[in-house]
PDB file of C-alpha atoms and ligand atoms in Angstrom:
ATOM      1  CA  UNK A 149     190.232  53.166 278.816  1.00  0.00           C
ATOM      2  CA  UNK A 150     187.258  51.578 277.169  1.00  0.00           C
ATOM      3  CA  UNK A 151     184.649  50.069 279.015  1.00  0.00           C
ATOM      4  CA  UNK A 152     183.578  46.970 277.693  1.00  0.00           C
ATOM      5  CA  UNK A 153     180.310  45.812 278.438  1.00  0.00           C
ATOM      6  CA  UNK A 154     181.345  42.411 278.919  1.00  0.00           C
ATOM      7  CA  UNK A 155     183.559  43.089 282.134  1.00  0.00           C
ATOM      8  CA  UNK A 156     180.216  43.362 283.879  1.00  0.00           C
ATOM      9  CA  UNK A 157     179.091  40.121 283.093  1.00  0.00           C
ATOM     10  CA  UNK A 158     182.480  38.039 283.224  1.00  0.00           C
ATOM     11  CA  UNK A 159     180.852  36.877 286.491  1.00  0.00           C
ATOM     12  CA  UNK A 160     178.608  34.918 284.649  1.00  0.00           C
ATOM     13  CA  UNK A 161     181.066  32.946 282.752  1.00  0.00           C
ATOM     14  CA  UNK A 162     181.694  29.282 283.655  1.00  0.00           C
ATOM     15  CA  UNK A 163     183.897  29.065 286.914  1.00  0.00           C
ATOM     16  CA  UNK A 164     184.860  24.976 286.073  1.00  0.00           C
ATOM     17  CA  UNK A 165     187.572  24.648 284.447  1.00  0.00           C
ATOM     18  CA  UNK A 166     189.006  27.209 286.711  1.00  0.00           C
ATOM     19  CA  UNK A 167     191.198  29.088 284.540  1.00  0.00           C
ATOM     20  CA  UNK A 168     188.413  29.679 282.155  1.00  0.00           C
ATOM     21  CA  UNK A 169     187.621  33.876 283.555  1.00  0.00           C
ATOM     22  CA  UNK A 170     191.096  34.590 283.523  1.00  0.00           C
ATOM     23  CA  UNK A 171     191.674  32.797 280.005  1.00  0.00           C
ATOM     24  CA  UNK A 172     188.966  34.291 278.802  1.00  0.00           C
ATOM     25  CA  UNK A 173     189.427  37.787 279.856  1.00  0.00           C
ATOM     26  CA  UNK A 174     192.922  37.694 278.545  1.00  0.00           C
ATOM     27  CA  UNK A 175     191.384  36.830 275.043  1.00  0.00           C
ATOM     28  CA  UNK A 176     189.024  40.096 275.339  1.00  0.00           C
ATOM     29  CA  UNK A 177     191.791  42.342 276.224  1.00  0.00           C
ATOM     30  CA  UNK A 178     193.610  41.229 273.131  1.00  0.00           C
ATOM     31  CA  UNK A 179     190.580  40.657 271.103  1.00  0.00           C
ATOM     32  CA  UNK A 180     189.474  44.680 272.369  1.00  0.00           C
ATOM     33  CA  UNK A 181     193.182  45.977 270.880  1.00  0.00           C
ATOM     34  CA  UNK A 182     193.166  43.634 267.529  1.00  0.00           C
ATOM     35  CA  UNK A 183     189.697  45.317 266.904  1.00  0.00           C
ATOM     36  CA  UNK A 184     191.252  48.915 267.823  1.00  0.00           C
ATOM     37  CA  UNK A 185     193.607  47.984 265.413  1.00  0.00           C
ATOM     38  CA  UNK A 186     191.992  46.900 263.225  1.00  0.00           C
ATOM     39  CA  UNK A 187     189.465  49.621 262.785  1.00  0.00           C
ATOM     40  CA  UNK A 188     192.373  52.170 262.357  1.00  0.00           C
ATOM     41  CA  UNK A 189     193.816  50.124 259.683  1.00  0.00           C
ATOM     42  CA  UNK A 190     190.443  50.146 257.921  1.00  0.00           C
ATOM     43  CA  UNK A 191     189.696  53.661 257.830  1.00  0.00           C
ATOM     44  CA  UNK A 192     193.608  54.511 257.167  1.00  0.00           C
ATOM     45  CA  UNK A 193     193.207  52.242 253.965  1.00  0.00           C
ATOM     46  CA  UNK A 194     190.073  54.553 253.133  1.00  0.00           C
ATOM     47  CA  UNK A 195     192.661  57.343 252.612  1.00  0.00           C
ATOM     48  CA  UNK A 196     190.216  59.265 256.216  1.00  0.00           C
ATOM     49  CA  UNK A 197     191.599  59.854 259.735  1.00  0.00           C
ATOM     50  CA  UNK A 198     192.199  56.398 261.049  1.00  0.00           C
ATOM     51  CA  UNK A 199     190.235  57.461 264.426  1.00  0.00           C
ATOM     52  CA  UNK A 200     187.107  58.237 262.109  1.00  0.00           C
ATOM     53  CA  UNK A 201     185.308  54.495 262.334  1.00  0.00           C
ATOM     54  CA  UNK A 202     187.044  53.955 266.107  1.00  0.00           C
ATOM     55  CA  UNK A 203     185.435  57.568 267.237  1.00  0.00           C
ATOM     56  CA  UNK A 204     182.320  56.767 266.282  1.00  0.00           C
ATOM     57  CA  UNK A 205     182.144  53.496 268.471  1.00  0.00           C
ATOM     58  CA  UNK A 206     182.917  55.676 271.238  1.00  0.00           C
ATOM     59  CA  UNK A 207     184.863  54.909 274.530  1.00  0.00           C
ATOM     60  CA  UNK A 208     181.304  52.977 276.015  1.00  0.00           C
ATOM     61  CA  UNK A 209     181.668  50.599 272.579  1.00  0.00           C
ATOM     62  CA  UNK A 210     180.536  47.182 273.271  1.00  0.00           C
ATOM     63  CA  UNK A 211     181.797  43.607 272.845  1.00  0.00           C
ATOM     64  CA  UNK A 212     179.186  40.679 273.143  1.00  0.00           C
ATOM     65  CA  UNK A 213     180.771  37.239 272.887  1.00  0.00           C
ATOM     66  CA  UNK A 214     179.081  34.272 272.111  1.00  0.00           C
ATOM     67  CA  UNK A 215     180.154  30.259 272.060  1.00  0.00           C
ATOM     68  CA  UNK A 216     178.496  28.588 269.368  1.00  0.00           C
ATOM     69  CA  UNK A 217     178.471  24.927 269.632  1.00  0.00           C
ATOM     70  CA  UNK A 218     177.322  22.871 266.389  1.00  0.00           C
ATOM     71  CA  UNK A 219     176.320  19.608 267.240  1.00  0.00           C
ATOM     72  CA  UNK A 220     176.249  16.393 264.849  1.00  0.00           C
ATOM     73  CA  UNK A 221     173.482  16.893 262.274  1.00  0.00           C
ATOM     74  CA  UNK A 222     171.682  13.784 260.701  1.00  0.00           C
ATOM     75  CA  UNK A 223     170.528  16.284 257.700  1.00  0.00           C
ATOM     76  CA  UNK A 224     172.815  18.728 256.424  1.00  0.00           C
ATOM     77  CA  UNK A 225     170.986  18.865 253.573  1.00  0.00           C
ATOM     78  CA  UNK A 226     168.171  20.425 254.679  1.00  0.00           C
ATOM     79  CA  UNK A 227     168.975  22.120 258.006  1.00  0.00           C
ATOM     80  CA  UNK A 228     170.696  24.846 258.550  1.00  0.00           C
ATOM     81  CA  UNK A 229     173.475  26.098 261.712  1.00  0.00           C
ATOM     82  CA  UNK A 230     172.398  29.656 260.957  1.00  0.00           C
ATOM     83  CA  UNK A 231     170.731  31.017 258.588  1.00  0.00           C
ATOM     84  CA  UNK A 232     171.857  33.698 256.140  1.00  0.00           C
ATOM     85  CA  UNK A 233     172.180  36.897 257.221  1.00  0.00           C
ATOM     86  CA  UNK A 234     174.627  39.979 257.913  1.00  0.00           C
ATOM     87  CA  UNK A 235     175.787  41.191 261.094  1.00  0.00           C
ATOM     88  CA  UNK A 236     174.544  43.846 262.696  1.00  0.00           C
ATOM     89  CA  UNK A 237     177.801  44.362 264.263  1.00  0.00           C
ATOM     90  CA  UNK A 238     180.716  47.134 263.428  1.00  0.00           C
ATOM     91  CA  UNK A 239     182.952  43.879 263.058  1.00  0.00           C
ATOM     92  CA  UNK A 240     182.961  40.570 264.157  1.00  0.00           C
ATOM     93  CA  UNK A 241     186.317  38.994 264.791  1.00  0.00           C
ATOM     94  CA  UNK A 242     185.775  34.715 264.284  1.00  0.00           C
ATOM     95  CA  UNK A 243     187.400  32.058 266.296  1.00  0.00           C
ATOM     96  CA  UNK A 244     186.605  29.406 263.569  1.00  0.00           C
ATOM     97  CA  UNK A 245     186.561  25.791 264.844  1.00  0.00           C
ATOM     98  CA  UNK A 246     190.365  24.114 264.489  1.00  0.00           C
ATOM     99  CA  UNK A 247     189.145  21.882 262.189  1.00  0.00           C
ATOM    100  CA  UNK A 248     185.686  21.529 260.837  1.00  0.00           C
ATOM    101  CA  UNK A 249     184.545  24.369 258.325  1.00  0.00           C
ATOM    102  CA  UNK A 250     180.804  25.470 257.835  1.00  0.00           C
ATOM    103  CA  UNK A 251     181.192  28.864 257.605  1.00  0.00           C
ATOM    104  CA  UNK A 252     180.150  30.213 253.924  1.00  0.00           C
ATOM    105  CA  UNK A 253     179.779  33.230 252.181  1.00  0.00           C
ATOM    106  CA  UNK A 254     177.194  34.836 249.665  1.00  0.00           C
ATOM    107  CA  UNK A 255     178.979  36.527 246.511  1.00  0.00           C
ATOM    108  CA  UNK A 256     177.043  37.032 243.069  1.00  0.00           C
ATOM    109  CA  UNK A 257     174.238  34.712 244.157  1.00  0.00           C
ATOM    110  CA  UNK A 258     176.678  31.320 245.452  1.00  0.00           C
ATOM    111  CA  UNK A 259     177.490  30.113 248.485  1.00  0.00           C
ATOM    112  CA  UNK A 260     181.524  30.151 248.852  1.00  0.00           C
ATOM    113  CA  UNK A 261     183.101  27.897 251.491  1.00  0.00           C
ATOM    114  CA  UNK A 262     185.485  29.538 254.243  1.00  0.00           C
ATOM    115  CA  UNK A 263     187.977  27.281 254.973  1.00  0.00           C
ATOM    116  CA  UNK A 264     188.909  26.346 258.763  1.00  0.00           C
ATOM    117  CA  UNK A 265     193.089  27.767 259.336  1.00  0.00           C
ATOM    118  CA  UNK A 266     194.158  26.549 262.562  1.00  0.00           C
ATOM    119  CA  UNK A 267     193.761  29.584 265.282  1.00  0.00           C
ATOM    120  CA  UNK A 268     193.300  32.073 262.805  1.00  0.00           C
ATOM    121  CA  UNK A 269     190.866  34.766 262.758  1.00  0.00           C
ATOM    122  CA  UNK A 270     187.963  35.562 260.338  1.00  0.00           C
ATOM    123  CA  UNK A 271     187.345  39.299 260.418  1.00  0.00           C
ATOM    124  CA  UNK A 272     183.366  39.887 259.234  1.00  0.00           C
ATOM    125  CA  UNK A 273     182.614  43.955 258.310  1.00  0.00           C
ATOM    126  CA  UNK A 274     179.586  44.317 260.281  1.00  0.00           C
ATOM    127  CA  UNK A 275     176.315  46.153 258.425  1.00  0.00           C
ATOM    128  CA  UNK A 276     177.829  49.472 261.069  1.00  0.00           C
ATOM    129  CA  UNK A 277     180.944  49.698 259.382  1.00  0.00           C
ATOM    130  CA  UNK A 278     179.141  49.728 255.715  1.00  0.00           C
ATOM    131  CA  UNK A 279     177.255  52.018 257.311  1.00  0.00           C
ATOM    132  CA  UNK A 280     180.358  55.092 258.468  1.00  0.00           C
ATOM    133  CA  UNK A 281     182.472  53.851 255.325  1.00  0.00           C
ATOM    134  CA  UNK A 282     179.276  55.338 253.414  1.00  0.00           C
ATOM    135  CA  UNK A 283     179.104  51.477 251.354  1.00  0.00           C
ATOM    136  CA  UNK A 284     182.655  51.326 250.744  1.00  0.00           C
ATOM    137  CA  UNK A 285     183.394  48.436 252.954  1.00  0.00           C
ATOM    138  CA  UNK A 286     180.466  45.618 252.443  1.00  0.00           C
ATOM    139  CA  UNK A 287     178.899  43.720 255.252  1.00  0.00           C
ATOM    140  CA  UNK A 288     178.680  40.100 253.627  1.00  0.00           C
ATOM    141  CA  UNK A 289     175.693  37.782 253.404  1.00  0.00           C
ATOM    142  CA  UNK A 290     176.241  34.230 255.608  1.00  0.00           C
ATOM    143  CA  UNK A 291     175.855  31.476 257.178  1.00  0.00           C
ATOM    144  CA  UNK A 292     176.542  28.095 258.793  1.00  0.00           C
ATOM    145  CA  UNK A 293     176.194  24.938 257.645  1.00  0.00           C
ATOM    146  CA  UNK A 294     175.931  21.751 259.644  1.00  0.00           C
ATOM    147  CA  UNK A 295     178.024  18.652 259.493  1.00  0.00           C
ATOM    148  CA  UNK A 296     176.641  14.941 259.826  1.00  0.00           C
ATOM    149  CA  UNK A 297     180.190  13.740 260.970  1.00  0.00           C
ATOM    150  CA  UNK A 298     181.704  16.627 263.059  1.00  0.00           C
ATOM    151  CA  UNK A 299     180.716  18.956 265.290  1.00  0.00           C
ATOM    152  CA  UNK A 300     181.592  22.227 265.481  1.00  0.00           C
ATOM    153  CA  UNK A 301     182.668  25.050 267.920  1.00  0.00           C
ATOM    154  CA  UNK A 302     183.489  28.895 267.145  1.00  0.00           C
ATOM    155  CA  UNK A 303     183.802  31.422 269.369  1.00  0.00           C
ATOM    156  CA  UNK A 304     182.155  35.084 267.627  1.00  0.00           C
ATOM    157  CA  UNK A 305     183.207  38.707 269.121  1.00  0.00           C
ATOM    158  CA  UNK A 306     180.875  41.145 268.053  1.00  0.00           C
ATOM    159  CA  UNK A 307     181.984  44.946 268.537  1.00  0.00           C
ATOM    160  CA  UNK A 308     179.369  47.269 268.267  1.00  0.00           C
ATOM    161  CA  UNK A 309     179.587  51.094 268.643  1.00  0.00           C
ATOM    162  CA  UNK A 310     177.967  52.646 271.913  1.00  0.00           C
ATOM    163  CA  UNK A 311     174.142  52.644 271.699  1.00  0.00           C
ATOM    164  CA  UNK A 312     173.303  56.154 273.273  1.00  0.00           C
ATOM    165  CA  UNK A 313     175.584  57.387 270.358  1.00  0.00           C
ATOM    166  CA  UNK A 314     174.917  57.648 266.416  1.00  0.00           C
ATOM    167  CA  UNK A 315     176.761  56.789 263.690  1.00  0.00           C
ATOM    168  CA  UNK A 316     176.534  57.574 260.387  1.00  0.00           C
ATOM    169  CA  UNK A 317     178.929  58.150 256.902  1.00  0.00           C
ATOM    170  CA  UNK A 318     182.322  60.324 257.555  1.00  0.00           C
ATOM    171  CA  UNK A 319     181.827  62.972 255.877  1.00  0.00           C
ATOM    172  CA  UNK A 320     185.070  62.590 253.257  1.00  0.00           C
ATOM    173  CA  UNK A 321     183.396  59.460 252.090  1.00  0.00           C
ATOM    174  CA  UNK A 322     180.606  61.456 250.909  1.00  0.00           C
ATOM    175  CA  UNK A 323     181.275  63.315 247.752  1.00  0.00           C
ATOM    176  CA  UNK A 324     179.544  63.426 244.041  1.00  0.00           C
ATOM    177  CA  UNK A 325     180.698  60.324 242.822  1.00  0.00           C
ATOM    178  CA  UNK A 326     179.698  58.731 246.108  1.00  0.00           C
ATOM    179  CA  UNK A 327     176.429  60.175 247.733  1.00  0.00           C
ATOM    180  CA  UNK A 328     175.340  59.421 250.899  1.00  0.00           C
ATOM    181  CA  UNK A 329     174.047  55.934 250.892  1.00  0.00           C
ATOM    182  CA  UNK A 330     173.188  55.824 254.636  1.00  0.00           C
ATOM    183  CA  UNK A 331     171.232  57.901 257.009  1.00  0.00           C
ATOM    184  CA  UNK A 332     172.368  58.114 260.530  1.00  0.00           C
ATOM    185  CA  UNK A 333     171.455  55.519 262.885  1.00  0.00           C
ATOM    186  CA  UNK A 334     171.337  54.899 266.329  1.00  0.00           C
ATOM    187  CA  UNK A 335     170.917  52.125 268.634  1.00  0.00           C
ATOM    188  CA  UNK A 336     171.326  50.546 264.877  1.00  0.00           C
ATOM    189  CA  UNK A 337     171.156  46.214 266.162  1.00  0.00           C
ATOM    190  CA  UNK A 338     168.004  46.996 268.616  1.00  0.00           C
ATOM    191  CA  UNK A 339     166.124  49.394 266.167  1.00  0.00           C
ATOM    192  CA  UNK A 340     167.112  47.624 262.821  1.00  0.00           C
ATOM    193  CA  UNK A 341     166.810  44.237 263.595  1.00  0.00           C
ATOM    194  CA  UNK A 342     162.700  43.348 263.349  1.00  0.00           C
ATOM    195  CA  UNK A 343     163.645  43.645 259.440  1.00  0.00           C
ATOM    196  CA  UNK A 344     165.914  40.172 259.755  1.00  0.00           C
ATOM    197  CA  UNK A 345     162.446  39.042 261.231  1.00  0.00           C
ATOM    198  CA  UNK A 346     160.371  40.175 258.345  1.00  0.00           C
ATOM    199  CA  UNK A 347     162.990  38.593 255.953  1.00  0.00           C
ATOM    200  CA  UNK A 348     164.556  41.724 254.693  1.00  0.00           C
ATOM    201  CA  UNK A 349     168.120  43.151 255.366  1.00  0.00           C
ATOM    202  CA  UNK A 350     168.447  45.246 258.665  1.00  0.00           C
ATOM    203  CA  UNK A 351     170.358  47.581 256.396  1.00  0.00           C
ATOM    204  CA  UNK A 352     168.127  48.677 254.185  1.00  0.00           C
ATOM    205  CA  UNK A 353     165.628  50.024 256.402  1.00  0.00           C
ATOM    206  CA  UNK A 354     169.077  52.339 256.842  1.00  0.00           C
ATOM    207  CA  UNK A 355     169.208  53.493 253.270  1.00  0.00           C
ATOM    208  CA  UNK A 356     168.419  56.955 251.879  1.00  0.00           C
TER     209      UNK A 356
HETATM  210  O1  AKG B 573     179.695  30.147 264.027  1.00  0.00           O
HETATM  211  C1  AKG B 573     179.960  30.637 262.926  1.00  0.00           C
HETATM  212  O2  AKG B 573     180.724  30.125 262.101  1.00  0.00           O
HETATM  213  C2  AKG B 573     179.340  31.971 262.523  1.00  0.00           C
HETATM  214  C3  AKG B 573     178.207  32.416 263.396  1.00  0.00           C
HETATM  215  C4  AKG B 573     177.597  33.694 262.932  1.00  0.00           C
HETATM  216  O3  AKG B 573     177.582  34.041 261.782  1.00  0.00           O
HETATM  217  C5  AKG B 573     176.983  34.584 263.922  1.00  0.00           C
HETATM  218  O4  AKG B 573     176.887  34.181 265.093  1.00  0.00           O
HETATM  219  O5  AKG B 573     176.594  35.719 263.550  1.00  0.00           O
HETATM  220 FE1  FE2 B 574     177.109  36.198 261.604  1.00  0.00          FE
END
């Protein structure tokens, strides 16, 4: 049984429209086992015990959830829905809005669009998972663009492994073609993230 954080704070969820808790808690439960599941698939396709990344969130692993609403924006051009950065997360699974895309991604120096798919998911490796996968898996570069026509709404899940516990690269990642990358880390989005504050990337403060 894991014990997601945000059961304790369900009670401060909206209570109008009235099926929203019980909605919504539904959608954790099944957002809890795609992460379980996926996390198993990603360390199985790493060729290492498929528990290895899923361990090392630990039974106390936490899920924060967050509505983001984008409203109507006069100025695309120059202002930004977030700004780019990578999440501190071990992944973040992406309710994208239905319709209206903004999402984009940072490869070789461009921005790429991600398109909107109807109810689909958009699974982000968090800078954690780079982290145990010892640089294998990449935590991308992004961010959110705004729309003068269209709002937007997403809804982000982002499971991170238990803070009292560290993490670090499994050990059968680390071998003399690949050397340890990462050091260990603990309490990895509280500790590491003054360095998105000072401009830099959270994970390099992480690096050997
Ligand atoms: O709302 C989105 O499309 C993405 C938001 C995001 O990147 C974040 O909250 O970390
Ligand atoms: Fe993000």
């Amino acid at each position: 049984m894991c014990s997601l954080k945000i059961y304790e704070k369900l009670q401060f969820w909206p209570q109008n429209p009235e099926c929203f808790r019980e909605v919504f808690e539904e959608c954790i439960n099944n957002l809890n086992l795609l992460s379980v599941s996926l996390l198993k698939a990603m360390a199985t396709s790493l060729n290492v015990d498929e528990n290895c990344f899923l361990d090392q969130c630990g039974e106390r692993r936490t899920m924060v959830a967050r509505f983001n609403f984008y409203p109507l924006c006069p100025r695309p051009d120059v202002v930004l829905g977030v700004k780019p950065h990578a999440d501190g997360s071990a992944i973040t699974i992406l309710l994208q809005d239905k319709e209206v895309e903004g999402f984009q991604v940072l490869k070789d120096d461009q921005w790429f669009r991600v398109p909107a798919v109807p109810y689909g998911f958009l699974v982000i490796v968090g800078d954690q998972v780079e982290i145990m996968s010892n640089g294998i898996f990449k935590s991308p570069v992004h961010r959110v663009v705004m729309n003068a026509e269209r709002e937007r709404n997403t809804l982000a899940a982002f499971i991170s492994p238990d803070t009292d516990v560290g993490i670090g690269p499994v050990e059968k990642l680390i071998n003399e073609e690949r050397p340890r990358v990462y050091k260990d880390v603990k309490n990895y989005v509280e500790h590491f993230f003054q360095y998105y504050q000072q401009g830099r990337r959270p994970i390099e403060a992480a690096m050997i």
